[in-house]
XYZ file of C-alpha atoms in Angstrom:
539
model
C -25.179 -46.025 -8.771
C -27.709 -43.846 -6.976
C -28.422 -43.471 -3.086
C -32.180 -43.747 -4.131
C -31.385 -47.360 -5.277
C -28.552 -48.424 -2.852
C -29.456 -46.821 -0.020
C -33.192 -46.789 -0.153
C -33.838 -48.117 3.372
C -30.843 -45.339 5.087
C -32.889 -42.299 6.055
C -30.471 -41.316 9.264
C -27.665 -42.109 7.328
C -28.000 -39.641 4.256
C -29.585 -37.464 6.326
C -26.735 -37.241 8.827
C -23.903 -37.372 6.239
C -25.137 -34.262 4.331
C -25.614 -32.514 7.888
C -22.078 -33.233 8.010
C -21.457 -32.208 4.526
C -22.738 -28.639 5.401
C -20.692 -28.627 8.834
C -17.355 -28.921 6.604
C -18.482 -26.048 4.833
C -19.011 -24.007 7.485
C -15.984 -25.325 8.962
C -13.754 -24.603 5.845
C -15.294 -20.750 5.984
C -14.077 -20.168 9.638
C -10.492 -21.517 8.837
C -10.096 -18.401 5.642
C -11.635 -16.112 7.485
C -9.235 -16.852 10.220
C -6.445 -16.988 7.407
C -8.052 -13.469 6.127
C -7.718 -12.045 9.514
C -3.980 -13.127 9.688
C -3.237 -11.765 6.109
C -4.288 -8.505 7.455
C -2.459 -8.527 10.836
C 0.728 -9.331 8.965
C 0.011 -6.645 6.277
C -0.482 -4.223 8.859
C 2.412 -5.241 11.028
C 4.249 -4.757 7.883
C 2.783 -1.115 7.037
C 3.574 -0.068 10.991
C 7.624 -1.696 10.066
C 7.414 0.477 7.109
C 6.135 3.691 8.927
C 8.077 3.120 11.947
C 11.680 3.221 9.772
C 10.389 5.597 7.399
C 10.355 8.700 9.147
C 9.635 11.402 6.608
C 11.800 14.240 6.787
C 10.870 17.757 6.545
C 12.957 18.462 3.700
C 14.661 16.177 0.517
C 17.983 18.229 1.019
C 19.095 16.335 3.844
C 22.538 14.822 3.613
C 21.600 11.007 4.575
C 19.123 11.875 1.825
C 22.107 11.789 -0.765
C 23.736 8.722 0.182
C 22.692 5.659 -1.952
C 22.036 3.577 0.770
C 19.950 6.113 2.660
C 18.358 6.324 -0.401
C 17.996 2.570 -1.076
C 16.723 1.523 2.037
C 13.614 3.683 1.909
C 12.539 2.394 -0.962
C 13.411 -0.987 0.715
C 10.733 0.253 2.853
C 8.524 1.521 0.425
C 8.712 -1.800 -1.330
C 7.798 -3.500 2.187
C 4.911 -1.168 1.664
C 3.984 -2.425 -1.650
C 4.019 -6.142 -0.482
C 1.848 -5.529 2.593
C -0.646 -4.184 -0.171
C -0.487 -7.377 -1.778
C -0.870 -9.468 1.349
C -4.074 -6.993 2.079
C -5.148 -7.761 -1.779
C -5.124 -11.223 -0.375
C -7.060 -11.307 2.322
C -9.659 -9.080 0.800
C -9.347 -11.839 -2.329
C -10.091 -14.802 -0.167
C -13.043 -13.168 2.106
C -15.199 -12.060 -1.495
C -14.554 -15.163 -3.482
C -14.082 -17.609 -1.179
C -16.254 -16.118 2.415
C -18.789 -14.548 1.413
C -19.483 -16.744 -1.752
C -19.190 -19.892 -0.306
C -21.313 -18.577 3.255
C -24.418 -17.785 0.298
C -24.426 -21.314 -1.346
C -24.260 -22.923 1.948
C -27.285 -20.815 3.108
C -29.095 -21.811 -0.307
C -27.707 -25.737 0.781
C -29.758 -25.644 3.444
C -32.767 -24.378 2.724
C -32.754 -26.797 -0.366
C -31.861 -29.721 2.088
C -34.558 -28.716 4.331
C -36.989 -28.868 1.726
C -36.088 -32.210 0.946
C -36.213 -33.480 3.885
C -39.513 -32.106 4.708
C -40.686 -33.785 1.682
C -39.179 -37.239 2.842
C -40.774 -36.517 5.964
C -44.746 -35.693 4.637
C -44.314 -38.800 2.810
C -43.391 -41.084 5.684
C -46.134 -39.276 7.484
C -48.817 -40.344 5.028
C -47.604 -43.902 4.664
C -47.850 -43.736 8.316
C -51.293 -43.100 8.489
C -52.384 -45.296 5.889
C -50.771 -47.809 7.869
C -53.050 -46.861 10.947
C -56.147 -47.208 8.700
C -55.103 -50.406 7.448
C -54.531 -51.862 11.249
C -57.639 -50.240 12.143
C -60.107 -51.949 9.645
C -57.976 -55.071 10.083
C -58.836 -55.240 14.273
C -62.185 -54.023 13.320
C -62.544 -57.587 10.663
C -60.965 -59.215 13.284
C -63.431 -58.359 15.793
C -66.518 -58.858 13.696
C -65.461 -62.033 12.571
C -65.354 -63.595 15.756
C -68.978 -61.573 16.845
C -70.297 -63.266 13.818
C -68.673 -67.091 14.819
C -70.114 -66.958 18.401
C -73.511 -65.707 16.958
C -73.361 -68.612 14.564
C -72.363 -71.026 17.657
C -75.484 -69.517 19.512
C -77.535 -70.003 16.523
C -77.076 -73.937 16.115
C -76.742 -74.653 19.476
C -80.510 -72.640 19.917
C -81.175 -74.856 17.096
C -80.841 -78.363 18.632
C -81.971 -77.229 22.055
C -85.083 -79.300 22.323
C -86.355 -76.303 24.937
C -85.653 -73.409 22.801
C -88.931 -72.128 20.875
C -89.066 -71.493 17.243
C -88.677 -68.236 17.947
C -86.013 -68.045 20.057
C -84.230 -70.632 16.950
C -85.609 -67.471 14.551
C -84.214 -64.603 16.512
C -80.949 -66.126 17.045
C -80.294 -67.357 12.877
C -81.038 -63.582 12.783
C -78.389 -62.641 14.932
C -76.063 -64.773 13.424
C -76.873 -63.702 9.816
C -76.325 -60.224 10.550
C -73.213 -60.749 12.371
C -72.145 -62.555 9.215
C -72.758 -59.719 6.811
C -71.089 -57.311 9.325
C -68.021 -59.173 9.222
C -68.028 -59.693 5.564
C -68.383 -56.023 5.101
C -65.471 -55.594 7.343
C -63.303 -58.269 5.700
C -64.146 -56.067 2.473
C -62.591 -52.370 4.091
C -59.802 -54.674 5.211
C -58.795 -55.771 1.989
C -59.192 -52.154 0.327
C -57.464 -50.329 3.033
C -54.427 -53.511 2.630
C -54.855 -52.555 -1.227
C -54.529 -49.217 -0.750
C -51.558 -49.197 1.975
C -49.636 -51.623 -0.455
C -49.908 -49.346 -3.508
C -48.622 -46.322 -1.238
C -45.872 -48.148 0.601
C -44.450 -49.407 -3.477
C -44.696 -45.589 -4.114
C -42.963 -44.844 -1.330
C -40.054 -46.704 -1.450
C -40.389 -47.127 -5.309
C -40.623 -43.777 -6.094
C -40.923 -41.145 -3.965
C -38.200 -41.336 -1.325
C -35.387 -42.979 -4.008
C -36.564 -39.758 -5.747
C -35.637 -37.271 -2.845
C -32.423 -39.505 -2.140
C -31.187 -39.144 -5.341
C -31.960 -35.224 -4.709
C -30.218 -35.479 -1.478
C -27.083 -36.845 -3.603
C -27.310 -33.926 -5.880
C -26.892 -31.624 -3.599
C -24.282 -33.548 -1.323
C -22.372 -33.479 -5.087
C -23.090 -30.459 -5.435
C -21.491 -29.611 -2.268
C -18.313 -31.302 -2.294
C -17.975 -29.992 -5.910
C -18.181 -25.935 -4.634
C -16.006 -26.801 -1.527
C -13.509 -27.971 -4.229
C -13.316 -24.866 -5.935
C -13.083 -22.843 -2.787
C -9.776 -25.083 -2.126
C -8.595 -24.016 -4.964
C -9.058 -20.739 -5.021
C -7.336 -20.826 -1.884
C -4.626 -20.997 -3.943
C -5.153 -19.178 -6.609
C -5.948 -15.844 -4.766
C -2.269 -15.576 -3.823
C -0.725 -17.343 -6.997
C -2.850 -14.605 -9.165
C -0.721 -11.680 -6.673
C 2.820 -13.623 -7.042
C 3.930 -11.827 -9.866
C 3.341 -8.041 -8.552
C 5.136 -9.707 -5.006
C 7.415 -10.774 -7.051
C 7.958 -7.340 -8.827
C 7.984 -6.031 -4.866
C 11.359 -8.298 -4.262
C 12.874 -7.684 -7.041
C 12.680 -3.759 -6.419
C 14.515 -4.465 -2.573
C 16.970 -6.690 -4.667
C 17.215 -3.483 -7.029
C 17.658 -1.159 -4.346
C 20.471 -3.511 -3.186
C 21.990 -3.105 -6.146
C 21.869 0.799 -6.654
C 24.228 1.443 -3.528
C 27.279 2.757 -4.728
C 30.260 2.962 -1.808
C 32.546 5.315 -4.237
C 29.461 7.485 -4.726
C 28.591 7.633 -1.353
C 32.312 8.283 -0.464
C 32.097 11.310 -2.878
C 28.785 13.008 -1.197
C 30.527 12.778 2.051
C 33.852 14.903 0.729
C 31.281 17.175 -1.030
C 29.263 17.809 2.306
C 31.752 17.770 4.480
C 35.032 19.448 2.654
C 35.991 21.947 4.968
C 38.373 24.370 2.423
C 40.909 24.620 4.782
C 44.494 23.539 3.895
C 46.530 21.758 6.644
C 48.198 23.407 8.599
C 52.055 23.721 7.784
C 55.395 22.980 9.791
C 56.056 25.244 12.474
C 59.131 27.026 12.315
C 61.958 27.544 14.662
C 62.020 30.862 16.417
C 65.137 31.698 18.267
C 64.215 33.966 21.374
C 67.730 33.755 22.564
C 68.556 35.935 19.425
C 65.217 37.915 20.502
C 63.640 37.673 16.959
C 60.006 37.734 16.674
C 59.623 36.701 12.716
C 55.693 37.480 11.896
C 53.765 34.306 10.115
C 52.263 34.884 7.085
C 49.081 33.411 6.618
C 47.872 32.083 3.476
C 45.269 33.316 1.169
C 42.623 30.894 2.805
C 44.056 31.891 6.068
C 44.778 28.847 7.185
C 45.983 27.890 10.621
C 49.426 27.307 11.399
C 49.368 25.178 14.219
C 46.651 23.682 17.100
C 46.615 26.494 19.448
C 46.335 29.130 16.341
C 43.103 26.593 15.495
C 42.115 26.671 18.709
C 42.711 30.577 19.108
C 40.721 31.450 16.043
C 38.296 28.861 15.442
C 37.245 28.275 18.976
C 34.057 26.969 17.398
C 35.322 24.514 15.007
C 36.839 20.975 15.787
C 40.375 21.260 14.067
C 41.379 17.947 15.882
C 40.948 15.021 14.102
C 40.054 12.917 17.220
C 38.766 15.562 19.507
C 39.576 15.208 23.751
C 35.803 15.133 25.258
C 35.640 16.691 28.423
C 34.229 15.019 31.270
C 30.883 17.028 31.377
C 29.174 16.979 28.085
C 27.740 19.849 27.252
C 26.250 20.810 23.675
C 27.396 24.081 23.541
C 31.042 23.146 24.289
C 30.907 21.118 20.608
C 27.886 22.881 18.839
C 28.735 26.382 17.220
C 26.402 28.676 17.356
C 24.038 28.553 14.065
C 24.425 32.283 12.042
C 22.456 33.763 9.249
C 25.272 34.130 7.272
C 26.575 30.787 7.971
C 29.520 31.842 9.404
C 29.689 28.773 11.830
C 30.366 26.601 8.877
C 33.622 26.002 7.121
C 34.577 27.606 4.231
C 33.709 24.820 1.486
C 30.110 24.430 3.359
C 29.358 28.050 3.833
C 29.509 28.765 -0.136
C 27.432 25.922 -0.783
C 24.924 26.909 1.626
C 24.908 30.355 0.638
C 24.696 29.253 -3.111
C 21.603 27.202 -2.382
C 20.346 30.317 -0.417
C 20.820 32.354 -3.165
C 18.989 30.031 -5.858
C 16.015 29.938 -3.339
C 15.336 33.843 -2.858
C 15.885 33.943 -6.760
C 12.924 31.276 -7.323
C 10.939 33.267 -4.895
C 11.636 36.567 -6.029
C 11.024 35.236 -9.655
C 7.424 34.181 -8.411
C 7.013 37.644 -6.570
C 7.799 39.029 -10.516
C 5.420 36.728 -11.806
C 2.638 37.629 -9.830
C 3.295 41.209 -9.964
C 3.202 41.144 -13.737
C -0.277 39.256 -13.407
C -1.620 41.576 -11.106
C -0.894 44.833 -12.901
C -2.632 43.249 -16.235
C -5.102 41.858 -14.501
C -5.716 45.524 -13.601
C -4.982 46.592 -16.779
C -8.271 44.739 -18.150
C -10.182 45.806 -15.221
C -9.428 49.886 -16.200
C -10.494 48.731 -19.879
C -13.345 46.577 -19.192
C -15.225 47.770 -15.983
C -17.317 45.215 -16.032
C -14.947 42.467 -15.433
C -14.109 43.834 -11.961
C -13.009 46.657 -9.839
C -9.132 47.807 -10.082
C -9.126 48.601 -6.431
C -9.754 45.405 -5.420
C -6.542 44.376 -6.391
C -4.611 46.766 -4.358
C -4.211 45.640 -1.078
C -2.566 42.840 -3.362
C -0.229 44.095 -5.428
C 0.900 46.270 -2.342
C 1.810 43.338 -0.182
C 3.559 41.666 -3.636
C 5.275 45.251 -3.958
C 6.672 45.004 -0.162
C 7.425 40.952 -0.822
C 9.827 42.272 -4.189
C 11.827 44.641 -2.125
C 12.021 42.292 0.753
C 13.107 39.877 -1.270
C 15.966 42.069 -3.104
C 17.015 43.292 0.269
C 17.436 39.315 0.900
C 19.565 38.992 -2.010
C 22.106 41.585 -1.518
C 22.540 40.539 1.682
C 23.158 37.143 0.525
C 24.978 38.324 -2.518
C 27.334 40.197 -0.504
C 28.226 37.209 1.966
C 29.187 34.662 -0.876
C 31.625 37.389 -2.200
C 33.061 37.989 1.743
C 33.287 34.014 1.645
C 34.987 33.848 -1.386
C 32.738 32.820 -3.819
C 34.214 33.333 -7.396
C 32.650 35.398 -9.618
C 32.837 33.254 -12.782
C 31.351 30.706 -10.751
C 27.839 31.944 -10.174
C 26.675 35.484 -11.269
C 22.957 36.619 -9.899
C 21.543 39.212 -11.686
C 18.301 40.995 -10.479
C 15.398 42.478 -12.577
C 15.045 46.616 -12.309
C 12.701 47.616 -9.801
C 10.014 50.714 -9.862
C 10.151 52.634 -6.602
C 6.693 50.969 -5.760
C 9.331 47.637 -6.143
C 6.821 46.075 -8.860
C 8.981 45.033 -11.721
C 9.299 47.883 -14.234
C 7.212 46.183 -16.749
C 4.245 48.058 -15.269
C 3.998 51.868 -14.191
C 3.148 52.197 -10.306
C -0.258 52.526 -10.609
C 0.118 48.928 -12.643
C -0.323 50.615 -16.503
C 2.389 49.350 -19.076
C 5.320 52.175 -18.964
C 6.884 52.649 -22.517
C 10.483 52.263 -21.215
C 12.114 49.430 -22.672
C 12.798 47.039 -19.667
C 13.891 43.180 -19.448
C 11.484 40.461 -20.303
C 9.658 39.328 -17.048
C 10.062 35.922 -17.861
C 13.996 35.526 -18.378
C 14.786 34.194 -14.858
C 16.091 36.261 -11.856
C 19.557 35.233 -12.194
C 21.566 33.668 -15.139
C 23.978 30.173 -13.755
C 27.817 30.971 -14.710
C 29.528 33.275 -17.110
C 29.129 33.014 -20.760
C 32.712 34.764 -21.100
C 34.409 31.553 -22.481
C 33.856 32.852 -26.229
C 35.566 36.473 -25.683
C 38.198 34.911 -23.540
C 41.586 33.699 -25.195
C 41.970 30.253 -24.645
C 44.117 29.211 -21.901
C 46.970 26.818 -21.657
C 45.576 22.862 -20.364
C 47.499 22.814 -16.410
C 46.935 19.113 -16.271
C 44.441 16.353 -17.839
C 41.284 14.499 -15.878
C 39.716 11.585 -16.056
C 35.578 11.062 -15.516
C 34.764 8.612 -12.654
C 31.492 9.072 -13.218
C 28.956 10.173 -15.526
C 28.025 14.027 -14.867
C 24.544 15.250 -17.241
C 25.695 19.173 -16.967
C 22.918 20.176 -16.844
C 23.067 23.655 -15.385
C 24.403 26.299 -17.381
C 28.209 27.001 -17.555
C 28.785 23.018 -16.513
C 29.951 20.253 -19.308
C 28.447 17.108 -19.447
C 31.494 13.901 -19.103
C 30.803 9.836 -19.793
C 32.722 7.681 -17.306
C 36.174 7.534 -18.625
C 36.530 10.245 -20.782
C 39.529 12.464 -20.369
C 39.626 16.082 -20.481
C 42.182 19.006 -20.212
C 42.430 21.288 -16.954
C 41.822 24.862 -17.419
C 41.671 25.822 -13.824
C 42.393 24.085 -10.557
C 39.101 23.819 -7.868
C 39.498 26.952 -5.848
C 37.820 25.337 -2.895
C 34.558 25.441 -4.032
C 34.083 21.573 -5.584
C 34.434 22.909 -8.692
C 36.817 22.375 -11.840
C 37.065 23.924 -15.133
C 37.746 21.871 -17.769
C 38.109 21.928 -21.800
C 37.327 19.165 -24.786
C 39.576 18.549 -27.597
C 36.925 20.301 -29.705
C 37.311 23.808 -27.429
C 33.917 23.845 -25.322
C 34.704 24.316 -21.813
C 32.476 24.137 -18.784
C 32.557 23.229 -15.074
C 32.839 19.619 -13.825
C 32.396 18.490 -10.209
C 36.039 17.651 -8.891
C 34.986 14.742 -6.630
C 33.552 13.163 -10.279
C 37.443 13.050 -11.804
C 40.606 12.142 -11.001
C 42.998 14.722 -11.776
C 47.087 14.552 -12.922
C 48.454 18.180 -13.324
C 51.384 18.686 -15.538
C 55.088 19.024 -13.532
């Protein structure tokens, strides 16, 4: 079934139903763009979430940075991140296949329907003056035909008047006759033009206008059949994403499941472990006897009592629950910060020089490195003229020159503050390259030629990590057994590598430092973290 058959005599109709058609189109475009536009808010309310709780911080060493929650709520957040992406992808999914595409067909909808409809129109148009020829000759017969009876009604009443003259009779069968042939003629047009208007009006409802109906439907088919796909493809854009949102919620479920408590328990004894031992019983002293017995302190010097905490570590909080005074003041509670670190316990102030250390080494190393560059670089400049000018590089290697002996001045300093804190020997030794009195490494000659002393390789690194006196050493009685909590890689030098579980013999106790020594059944020794074991020493 066809409109051009059913609904051949329904102009308004189809016209105003595929009006309506293109409305719903329209209609359907506004709601995803206004679905777009909310895909984008929420993305970017999502990004702003994101940003607002993920405040970058200046450096990756600090301690919340360590903790596995810290750590597993930012990428929480950078898995929000990720998923406002997605709901962006959306958006920007829905306005190119769905907006834009379907906004094109319905502008190529209506300039098609138009067309149509102009055609539908031209026809009506000509049947509609056809008509008006056809009414036009029929008046015209109409007329003539009764001009041509009263003539003949003149003419035979002329006739019988007995007063009328022959020629009078004459003039007036004249009249008549030609009145006659006038409306004969006319009756003639009439019956072409009728003809002719009949033959247009069967094309026109025959042919042409079922024709542009059926057109009409086409399109209106046409229509509906696009809108469909734009419905679902309002689907699709987001099922097509699903999986990578899904991959987005399984990383926060992930990052759920990376915190560790025990782990995070751990970091906060390694940053916080103060070094100090706890304070012993106070003994009796008998005044009445008028003794004054002298305390002995401890190797780590540690306090015997609150006011001896108080006395010599003014700027440290001894107390476990600490009395606030009624004005707050920072500097009542905050030590001052020192160079040397001195404000920080003993445990903290090795670390912190340690890591101190390991930094001036990496710089000084890249100091070397670029010393060594320049001084070939003007090496092949003294050979090979050409290439360059060997004064240009001497403003250069003079300020690298000055950066060296800064440097080295850095690292004594800091060198001889770990020892003054206690740091043990065998626990990291720094070892610095030989110097020229320019300070350029001695692999060059001051004015940057090679010298032909024999001098270290400018690549080994500043400093080496931990002795490598375990071979020369006799082997030393196991004090005690441990057993790994965790897994530990060892992967600096003079450290072991452990598996959760495994047990190992004690070599040497943690001197304060976090660190144990520890020995395999098979004789290779190493460090181990002591916050990673748990440790049984033998009675």
């Amino acid at each position: 079934m066809d409109w051009g058959t059913e609904l051949w005599d329904q102009y308004d109709t189809i016209e105003k139903h595929t009006q309506s058609g293109l409305e719903l189109v329209e209609k359907y475009v506004k709601f995803v763009k206004e679905r777009t536009e909310i895909e984008q808010n929420y993305a970017k309310q999502l990004r702003n979430l994101s940003k607002k709780y993920n405040l970058k911080r200046s450096s990756k060493d600090e301690p919340e940075c360590r903790f596995s929650s810290y750590q597993s709520f930012l990428d929480l957040l950078n898995e929000m991140n990720d998923y406002a992406g997605q709901r962006e992808l959306i958006a920007e999914n829905m306005m190119m296949s769905i907006c834009i595409d379907l906004t094109k067909y319905l502008q190529e909808l209506k300039q098609e329907r138009k067309t149509y409809l102009m055609e539908a129109k031209k026809a009506q148009q000509s049947l509609e003056s056809t008509y008006k020829q056809l009414d036009s000759s029929k008046k015209r017969f109409e007329r003539e035909w009764r001009e041509a009876e009263r003539a003949a009604q003149y003419a035979e009443k002329t006739d019988q008047d007995i007063n009328a003259t022959k020629a009078d009779v004459e003039k007036a069968k004249q009249q008549a006759h030609m009145r006659a042939h006038v409306a004969e003629e006319c009756k003639n047009d009439y019956a072409a033009q009728l003809q002719k208007y009949n033959k247009e009006q069967n094309q026109f409802y025959f042919n042409d206008m079922p024709l542009i109906f059926n057109k009409l439907q086409d399109l209106d088919e046409r229509r509906v059949r696009k809108l469909a796909q734009g419905y679902i493809l309002f689907s699709d854009t987001e099922k097509h994403v699903m999986p990578i949102i899904g991959k987005c919620l399984e990383g926060i479920t992930k990052a759920g499941t990376n915190v560790n408590e025990r782990n995070d328990s751990m970091v906060v004894i390694e940053q916080s472990k103060s070094g100090f031992e706890r304070p012993g019983d106070l003994e009796f002293e008998d005044y009445s006897q008028g003794i004054n017995r002298a305390s002995s302190d401890s190797s780590l010097g540690t306090p015997k009592g609150p006011m001896d905490l108080l006395g010599k570590n003014r700027s440290k909080n001894f107390w476990l629950f600490s009395k606030r005074s009624k004005k707050f003041t920072p500097e009542r509670i905050t030590p001052a910060v020192t160079e040397d670190f001195a404000h920080l316990p003993p445990e903290q102030r090795r670390k912190r020089l340690q890591q101190k250390l390991e930094e001036i080494c990496k710089e000084l190393q890249k100091e070397v490195d670029q010393s060594e560059a320049l001084g070939k670089m003007k090496d092949v400049y003294e050979k090979n003229p050409q290439m360059g000018d060997p004064a240009s590089l001497a403003s250069q290697i003079s300020q690298t020159t000055q950066n060296i002996e800064r440097l080295r001045g850095e690292l004594n300093k800091y060198e001889t503050w770990l020892a003054e804190a206690g740091g043990r020997g065998d626990t990291l030794r720094y070892k610095t390259h030989t110097f020229n009195n320019n300070g350029a490494h001695d692999v060059h000659s001051p004015d940057g030629a090679h010298s032909d002393e024999s001098t270290p390789d400018p690549s080994q690194a500043i400093y080496a990590e931990f002795d490598d006196d375990f071979e020369d050493e006799e082997l030393t009685a196991p004090i005690g057994k441990c057993t790994a909590m965790y897994n530990f890689p060892g992967a600096s030098e003079g450290t072991i590598a452990m598996q959760e579980g495994e047990v190992l013999a004690v070599v040497e106790e943690d001197k304060g430092d976090g660190w144990t020594r520890v020995r395999r059944n098979n004789g290779d020794e190493g460090y181990i973290p002591t916050s990673y074991v748990t440790i049984s020493l033998n009675e």
